[in-house]
XYZ file of C-alpha atoms in Angstrom:
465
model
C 49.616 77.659 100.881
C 51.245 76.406 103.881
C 50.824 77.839 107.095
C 53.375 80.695 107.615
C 56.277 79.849 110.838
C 57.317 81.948 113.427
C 60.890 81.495 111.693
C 59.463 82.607 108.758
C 58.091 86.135 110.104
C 61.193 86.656 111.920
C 63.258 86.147 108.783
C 60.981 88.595 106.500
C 60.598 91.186 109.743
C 64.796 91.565 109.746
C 64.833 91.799 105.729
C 61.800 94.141 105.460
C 63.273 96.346 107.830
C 66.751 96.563 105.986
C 65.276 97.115 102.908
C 63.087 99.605 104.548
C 65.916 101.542 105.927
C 67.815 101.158 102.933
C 64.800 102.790 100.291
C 65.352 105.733 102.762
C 68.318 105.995 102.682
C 68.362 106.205 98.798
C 65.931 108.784 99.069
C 63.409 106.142 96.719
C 60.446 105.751 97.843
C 59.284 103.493 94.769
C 61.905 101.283 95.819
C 59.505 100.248 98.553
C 57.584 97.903 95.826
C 60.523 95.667 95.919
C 58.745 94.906 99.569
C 56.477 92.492 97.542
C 59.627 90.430 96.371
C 60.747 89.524 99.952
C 57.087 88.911 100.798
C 57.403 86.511 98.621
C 60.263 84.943 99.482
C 59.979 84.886 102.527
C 56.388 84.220 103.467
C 53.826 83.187 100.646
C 56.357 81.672 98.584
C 54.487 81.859 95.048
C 57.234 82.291 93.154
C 59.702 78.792 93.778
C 62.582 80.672 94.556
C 64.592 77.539 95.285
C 62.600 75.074 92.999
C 66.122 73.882 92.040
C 66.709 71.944 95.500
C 64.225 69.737 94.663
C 66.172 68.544 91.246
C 65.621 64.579 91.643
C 69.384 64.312 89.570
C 72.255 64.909 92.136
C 74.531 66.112 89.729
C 72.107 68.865 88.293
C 71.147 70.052 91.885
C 74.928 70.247 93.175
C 75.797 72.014 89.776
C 72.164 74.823 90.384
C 73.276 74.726 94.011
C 77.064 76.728 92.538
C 75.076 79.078 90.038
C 73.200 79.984 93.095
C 76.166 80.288 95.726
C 77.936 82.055 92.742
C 74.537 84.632 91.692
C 74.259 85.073 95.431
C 78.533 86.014 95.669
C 77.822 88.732 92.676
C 74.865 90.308 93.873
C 76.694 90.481 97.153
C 80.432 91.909 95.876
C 77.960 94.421 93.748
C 75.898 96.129 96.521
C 79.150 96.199 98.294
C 81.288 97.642 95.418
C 78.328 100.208 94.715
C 77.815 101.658 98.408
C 80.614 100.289 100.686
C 84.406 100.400 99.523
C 85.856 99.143 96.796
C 89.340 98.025 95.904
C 91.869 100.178 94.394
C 95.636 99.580 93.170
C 97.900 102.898 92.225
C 99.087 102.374 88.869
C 101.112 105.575 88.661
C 103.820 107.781 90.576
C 101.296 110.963 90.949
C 100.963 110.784 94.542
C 104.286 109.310 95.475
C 105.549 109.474 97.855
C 102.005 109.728 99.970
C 100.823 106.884 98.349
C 103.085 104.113 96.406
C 103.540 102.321 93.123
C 102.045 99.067 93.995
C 99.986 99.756 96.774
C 96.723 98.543 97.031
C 93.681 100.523 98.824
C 89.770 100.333 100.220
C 88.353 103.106 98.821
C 85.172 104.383 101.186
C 82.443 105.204 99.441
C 80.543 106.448 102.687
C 83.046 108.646 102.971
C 81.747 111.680 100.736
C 78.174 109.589 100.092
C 77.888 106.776 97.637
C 76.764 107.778 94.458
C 73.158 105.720 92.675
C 74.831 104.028 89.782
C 74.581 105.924 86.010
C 74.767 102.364 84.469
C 72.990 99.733 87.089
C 73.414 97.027 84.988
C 77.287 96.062 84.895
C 79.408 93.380 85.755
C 81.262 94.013 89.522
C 84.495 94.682 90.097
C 85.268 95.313 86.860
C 85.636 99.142 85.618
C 84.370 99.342 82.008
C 85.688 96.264 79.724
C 86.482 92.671 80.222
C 89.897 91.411 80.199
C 90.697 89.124 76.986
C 87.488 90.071 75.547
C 87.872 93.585 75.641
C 84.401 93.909 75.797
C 81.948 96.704 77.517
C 81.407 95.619 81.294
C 78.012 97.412 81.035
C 74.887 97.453 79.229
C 74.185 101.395 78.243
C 70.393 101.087 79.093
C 69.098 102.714 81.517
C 71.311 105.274 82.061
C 70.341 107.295 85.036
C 71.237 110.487 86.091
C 73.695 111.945 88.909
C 72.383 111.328 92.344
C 74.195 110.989 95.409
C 73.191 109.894 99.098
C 74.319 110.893 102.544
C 77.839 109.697 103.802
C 79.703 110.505 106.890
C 80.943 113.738 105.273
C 82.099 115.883 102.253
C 85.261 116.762 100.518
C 87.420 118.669 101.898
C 90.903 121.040 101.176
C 93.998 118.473 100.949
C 91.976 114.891 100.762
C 92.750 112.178 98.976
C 90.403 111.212 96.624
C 89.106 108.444 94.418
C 87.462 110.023 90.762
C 86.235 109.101 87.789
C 88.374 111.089 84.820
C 86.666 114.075 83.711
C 88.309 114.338 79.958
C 87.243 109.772 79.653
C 84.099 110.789 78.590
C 85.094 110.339 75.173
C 87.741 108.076 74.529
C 89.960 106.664 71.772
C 90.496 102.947 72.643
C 94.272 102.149 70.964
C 95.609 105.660 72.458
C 93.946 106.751 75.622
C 96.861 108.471 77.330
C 97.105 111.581 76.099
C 93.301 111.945 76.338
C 90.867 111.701 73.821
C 90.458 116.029 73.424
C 94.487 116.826 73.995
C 94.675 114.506 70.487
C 92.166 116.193 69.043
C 94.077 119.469 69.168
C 97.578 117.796 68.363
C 95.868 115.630 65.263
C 92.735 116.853 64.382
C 88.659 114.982 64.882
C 88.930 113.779 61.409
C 92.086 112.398 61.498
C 91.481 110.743 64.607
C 88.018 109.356 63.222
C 89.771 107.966 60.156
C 92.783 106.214 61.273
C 91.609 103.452 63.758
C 94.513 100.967 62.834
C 96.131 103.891 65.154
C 93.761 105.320 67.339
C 91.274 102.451 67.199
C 87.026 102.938 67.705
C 86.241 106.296 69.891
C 83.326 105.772 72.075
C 81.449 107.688 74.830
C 81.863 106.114 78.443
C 78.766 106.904 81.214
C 80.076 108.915 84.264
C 80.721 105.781 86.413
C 82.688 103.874 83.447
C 85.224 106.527 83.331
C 88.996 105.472 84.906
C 89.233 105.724 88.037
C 92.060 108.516 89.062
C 93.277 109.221 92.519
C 94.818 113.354 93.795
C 94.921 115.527 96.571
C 92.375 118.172 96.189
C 93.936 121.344 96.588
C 91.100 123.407 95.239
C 87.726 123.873 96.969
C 84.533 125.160 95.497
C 84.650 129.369 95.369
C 88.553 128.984 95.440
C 90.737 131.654 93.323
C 93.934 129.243 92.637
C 97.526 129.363 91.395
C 100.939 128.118 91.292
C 104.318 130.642 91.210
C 107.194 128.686 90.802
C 105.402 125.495 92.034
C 103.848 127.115 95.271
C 100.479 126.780 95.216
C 98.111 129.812 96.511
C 94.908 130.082 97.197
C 92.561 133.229 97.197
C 96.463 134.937 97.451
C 97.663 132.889 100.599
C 99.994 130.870 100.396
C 99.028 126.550 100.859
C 100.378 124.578 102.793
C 102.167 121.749 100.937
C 102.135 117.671 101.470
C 104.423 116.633 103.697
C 105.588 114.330 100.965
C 105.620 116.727 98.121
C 107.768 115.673 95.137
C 109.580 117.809 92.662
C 112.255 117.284 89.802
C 115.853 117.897 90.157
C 119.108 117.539 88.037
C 122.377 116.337 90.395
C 125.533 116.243 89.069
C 128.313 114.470 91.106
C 132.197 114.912 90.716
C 132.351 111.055 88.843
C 130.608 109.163 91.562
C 127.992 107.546 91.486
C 124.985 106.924 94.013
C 124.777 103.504 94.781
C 121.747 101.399 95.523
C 121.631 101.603 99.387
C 121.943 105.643 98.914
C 118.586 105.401 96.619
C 116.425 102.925 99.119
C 117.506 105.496 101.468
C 115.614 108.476 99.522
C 113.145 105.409 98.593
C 113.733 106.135 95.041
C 112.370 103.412 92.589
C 114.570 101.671 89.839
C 112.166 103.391 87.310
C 112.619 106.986 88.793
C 116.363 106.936 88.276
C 117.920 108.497 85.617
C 121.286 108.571 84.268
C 121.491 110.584 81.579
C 125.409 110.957 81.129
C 125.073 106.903 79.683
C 123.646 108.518 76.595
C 125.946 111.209 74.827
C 122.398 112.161 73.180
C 121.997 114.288 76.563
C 125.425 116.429 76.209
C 122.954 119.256 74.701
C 120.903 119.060 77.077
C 122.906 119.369 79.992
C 125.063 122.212 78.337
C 121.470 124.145 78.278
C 120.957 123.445 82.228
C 124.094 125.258 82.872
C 125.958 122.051 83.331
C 129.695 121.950 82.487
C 132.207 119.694 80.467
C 135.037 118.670 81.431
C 138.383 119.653 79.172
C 137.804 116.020 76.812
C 133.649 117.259 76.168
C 132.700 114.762 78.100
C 130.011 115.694 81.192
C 130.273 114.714 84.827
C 127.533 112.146 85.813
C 123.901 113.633 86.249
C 121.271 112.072 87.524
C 117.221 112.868 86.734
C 115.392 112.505 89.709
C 112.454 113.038 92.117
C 113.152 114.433 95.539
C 111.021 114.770 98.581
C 112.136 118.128 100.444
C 113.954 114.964 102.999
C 115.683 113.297 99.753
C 116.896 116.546 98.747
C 118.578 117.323 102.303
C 120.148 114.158 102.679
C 121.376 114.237 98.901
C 123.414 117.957 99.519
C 125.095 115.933 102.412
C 126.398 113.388 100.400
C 130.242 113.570 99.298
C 130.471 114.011 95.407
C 127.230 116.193 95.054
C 128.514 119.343 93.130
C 125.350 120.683 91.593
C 122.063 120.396 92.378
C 119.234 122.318 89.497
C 115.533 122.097 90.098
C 113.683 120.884 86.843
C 112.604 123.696 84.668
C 109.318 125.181 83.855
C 107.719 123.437 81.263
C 106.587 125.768 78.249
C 104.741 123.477 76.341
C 101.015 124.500 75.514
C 99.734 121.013 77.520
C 97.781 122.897 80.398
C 94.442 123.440 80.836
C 92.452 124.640 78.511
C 92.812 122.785 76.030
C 93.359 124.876 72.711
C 93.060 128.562 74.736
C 96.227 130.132 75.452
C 96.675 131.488 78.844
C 100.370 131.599 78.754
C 100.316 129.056 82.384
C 102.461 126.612 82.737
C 103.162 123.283 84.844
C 104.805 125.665 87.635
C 103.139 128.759 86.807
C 99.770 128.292 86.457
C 96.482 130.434 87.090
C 94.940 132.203 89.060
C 91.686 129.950 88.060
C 88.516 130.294 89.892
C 86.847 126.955 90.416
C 83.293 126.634 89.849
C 80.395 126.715 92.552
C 77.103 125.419 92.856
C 74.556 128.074 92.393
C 77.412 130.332 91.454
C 76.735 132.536 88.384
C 79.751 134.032 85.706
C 79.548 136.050 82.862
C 79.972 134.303 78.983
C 82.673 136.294 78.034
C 85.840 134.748 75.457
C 88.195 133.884 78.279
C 85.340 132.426 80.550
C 84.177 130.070 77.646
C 87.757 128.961 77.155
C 87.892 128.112 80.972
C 84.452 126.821 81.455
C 83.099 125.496 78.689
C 83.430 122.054 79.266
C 81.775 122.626 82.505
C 78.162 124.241 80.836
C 78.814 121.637 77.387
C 79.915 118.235 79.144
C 79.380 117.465 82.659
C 76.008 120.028 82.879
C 74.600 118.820 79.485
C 73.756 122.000 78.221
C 74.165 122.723 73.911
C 76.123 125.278 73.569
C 77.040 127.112 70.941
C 77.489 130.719 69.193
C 75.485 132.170 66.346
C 75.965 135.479 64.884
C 78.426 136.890 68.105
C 75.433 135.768 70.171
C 76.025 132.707 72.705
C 73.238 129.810 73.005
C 72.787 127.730 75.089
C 70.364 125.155 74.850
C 68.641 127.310 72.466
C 68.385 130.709 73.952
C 70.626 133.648 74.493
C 72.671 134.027 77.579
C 75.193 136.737 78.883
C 75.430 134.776 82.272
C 75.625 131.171 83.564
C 74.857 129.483 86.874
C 76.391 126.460 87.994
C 74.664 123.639 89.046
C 77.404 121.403 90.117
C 80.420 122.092 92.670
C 83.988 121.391 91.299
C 87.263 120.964 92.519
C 91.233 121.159 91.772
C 93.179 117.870 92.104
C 96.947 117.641 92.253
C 99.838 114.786 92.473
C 101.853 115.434 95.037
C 104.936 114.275 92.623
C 104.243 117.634 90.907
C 106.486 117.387 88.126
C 105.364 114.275 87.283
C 101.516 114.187 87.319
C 98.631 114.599 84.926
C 96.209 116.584 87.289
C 93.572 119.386 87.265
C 96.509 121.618 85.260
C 96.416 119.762 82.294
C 92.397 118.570 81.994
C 90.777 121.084 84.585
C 88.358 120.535 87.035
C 86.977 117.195 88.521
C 82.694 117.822 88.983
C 81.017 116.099 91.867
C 79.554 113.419 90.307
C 82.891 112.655 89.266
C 83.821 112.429 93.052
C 84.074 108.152 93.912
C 85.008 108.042 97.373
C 87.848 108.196 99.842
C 90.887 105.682 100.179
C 91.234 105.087 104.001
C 93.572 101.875 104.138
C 96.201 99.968 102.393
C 95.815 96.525 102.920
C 98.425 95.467 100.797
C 101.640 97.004 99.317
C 104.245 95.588 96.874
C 107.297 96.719 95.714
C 107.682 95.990 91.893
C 111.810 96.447 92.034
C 112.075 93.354 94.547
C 110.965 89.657 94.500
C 108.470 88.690 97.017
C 111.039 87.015 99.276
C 113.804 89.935 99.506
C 111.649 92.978 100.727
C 108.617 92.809 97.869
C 106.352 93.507 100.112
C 106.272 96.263 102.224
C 105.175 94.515 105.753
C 105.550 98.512 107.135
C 102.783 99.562 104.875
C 100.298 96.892 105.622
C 96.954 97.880 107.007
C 97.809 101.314 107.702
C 95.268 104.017 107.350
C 95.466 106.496 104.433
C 96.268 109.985 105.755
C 95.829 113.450 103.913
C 99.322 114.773 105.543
């Protein structure tokens, strides 16, 4: 062995030390045997680590010298994408008008504490299957269990946040939106299970693999919430709501119409607006509304849209605005829980009491309804009931205890958001981290010459109001 350099100890002091640091700071101390590794690399080089630089054909080392760049670029983006930030694009109109169609984020994950990986082996930056392939991104061994180190701080009332979807545990591949237990209810497990021409293979997805969602949490730990006539309250007091808040309305005008400056002025998107006096298929529906026809049957033009409490304001100042009708409640039986009716609704909805750590309930009907998914699926308890008694992993119980906290996420487009009211709570392992900047933003209704991206939007933090 040769002798060992100065350059050499300095190099394996600097590394030791970071991975020193870093073993504490996953709370591992057998990580420390990983020390023996960057002995070895570093100082009595037994292993050839970079054997391949000594490849006598040119062409063979240039083409080992890429794998190695490219191995070294992977392991890299991983560690990064695991315990840094990741990237992030908004697919949806949830959180408009906080957050944008098209805009794309760094997520923090020292924000609440990165979480230790429940599937370690994986491909980076991509969430659960390969594009083209469609293949798993993962391998399912070893799955390891929730654990979570220290970040600069927790969760709190009215954040943003980045989570993995607690009802894509299970998930039918050909139809995952509605999700995999709201089509169990409308269809049935077996038919589900039999048809997968329509539904395609259902398979079970790690915490980690789940899509990644982004809300506001509204709903802390211990809270008592609910919504009356799309207020939200909680523990009785009335919340505060997002600057940007969102609801549906129904404007009728007196034959106008609003023209495309009027719309970038309430920053409405081509896909937002709807006209629904261009299809006579609506005249029902607007006659139900309250709207009126004029003497020929025909109706006046209205207009389906979502207003921030600012659109709405400089809409009623418009000339031609004769009627403006908030959306009504829906009725259907889509909110949480899933097959237990509460009589709640998209606007009227609770009061719910979200789950605490250490907190402990009693297992009566309603409070299995509400929070059974909690004890079966993200605790990993059996549970079941025998005889009127209730089991769960194998014993009787008249109480349970939480061992996770959970919280209540909201779009702030409330009309138009799948949130905590239609698949319940979000546990903290779910919890991914914390967008704090957009470093890019495009608008899909323009080209990328005439306004397509929004310069205005660049590189500006992410803020909860």
């Amino acid at each position: 062995m040769k002798p060992i350099t100065k350059r050499q100890w300095i190099n394996f002091s600097i590394w030791a030390v970071l991975y020193i640091l870093f073993c504490i700071w996953m709370e591992n101390l057998w990580l420390l045997l990983g020390l023996i590794v960057i002995v070895d690399i570093f100082l009595t080089k037994f292993i050839p680590w970079g054997g391949w630089k000594k490849a006598k054909n040119p062409k063979v080392r240039e083409a080992l010298e890429w794998v190695d760049d490219i191995l070294f670029a992977l392991i890299a983006v991983y560690f990064i994408n695991l315990f840094v930030f990741q990237n992030y694009q908004i697919p949806s109109s949830s959180l408009e008008k906080t957050l944008l169609v098209g805009d794309y984020l760094f997520v923090s994950k020292l924000s609440y504490g990165p979480r230790v990986p429940n599937t370690p082996l994986s491909f980076p930056l991509v969430q659960n299957t390969f594009p083209i392939l469609n293949t798993k991104s993962y391998f399912e061994w070893p799955e390891w269990g929730y654990k979570r180190v220290k970040g600069t701080g927790t969760v709190k009332r009215n954040d943003i946040v980045v989570f993995n979807f607690p009802a894509g545990d299970t998930v039918a591949l050909k139809v995952q939106n509605p999700d995999y237990y709201s089509l169990v209810e409308r269809f049935g497990r077996e038919a589900i299970y039999a048809n997968k021409q329509e539904f395609g293979e259902v398979i079970y997805r790690p915490v980690d693999k789940r899509e990644n969602y982004v809300k506001r949490c509204v709903g802390m730990p211990g809270d008592s919430l609910s919504l009356r006539d799309n207020q939200v309250y909680i523990n009785g007091e009335k919340a505060v709501n997002p600057e940007f808040m969102q609801l549906n309305y129904f404007i009728e005008t007196d034959g106008s119409i609003i023209t495309e400056e009027q719309f970038r002025q309430m920053d409405i998107s081509k896909s937002d607006r709807k006209l629904l006096t261009s299809d006579a298929g609506n005249n029902g529906a607007l006659a139900y509304l309250g709207f009126k026809p004029k003497s020929d049957g025909s109706f006046n033009p209205v207009y389906h849209l979502p207003l921030t409490n600012k659109a709405l304001e400089y809409l009623r100042k418009l000339p031609g605005i004769t009627q403006i009708r908030i959306e009504p409640d829906m009725t259907d039986d889509s909110t949480y829980p899933v097959g237990y009716r509460t009589g709640w609704t998209r606007d009227n909805f609770g009061p719910l009491w979200i789950p605490r750590k250490g907190a402990t309930i009693q297992l009566d009907e309603r409070n299995l309804a509400l929070y059974s998914r909690c004890i079966r699926n993200y605790e990993n308890n059996t549970l079941e009931i025998k005889n009127s008694q209730i089991l769960i992993n194998g014993k009787p119980e008249t109480t349970y205890t939480f061992k996770y906290d959970y919280y209540f996420m909201m779009g702030d487009n409330r009309h138009n958001s799948a949130d905590s009211r239609s698949w319940g709570f979000v546990p903290e392992d779910h919890v991914v981290g914390k967008p704090i900047l957009i470093w890019l933003s495009l608008d899909k209704d323009r080209s990328l010459f005439n306004g397509g991206i929004r310069w205005s939007r660049m590189f500006r933090m992410v803020h909860t109001d």
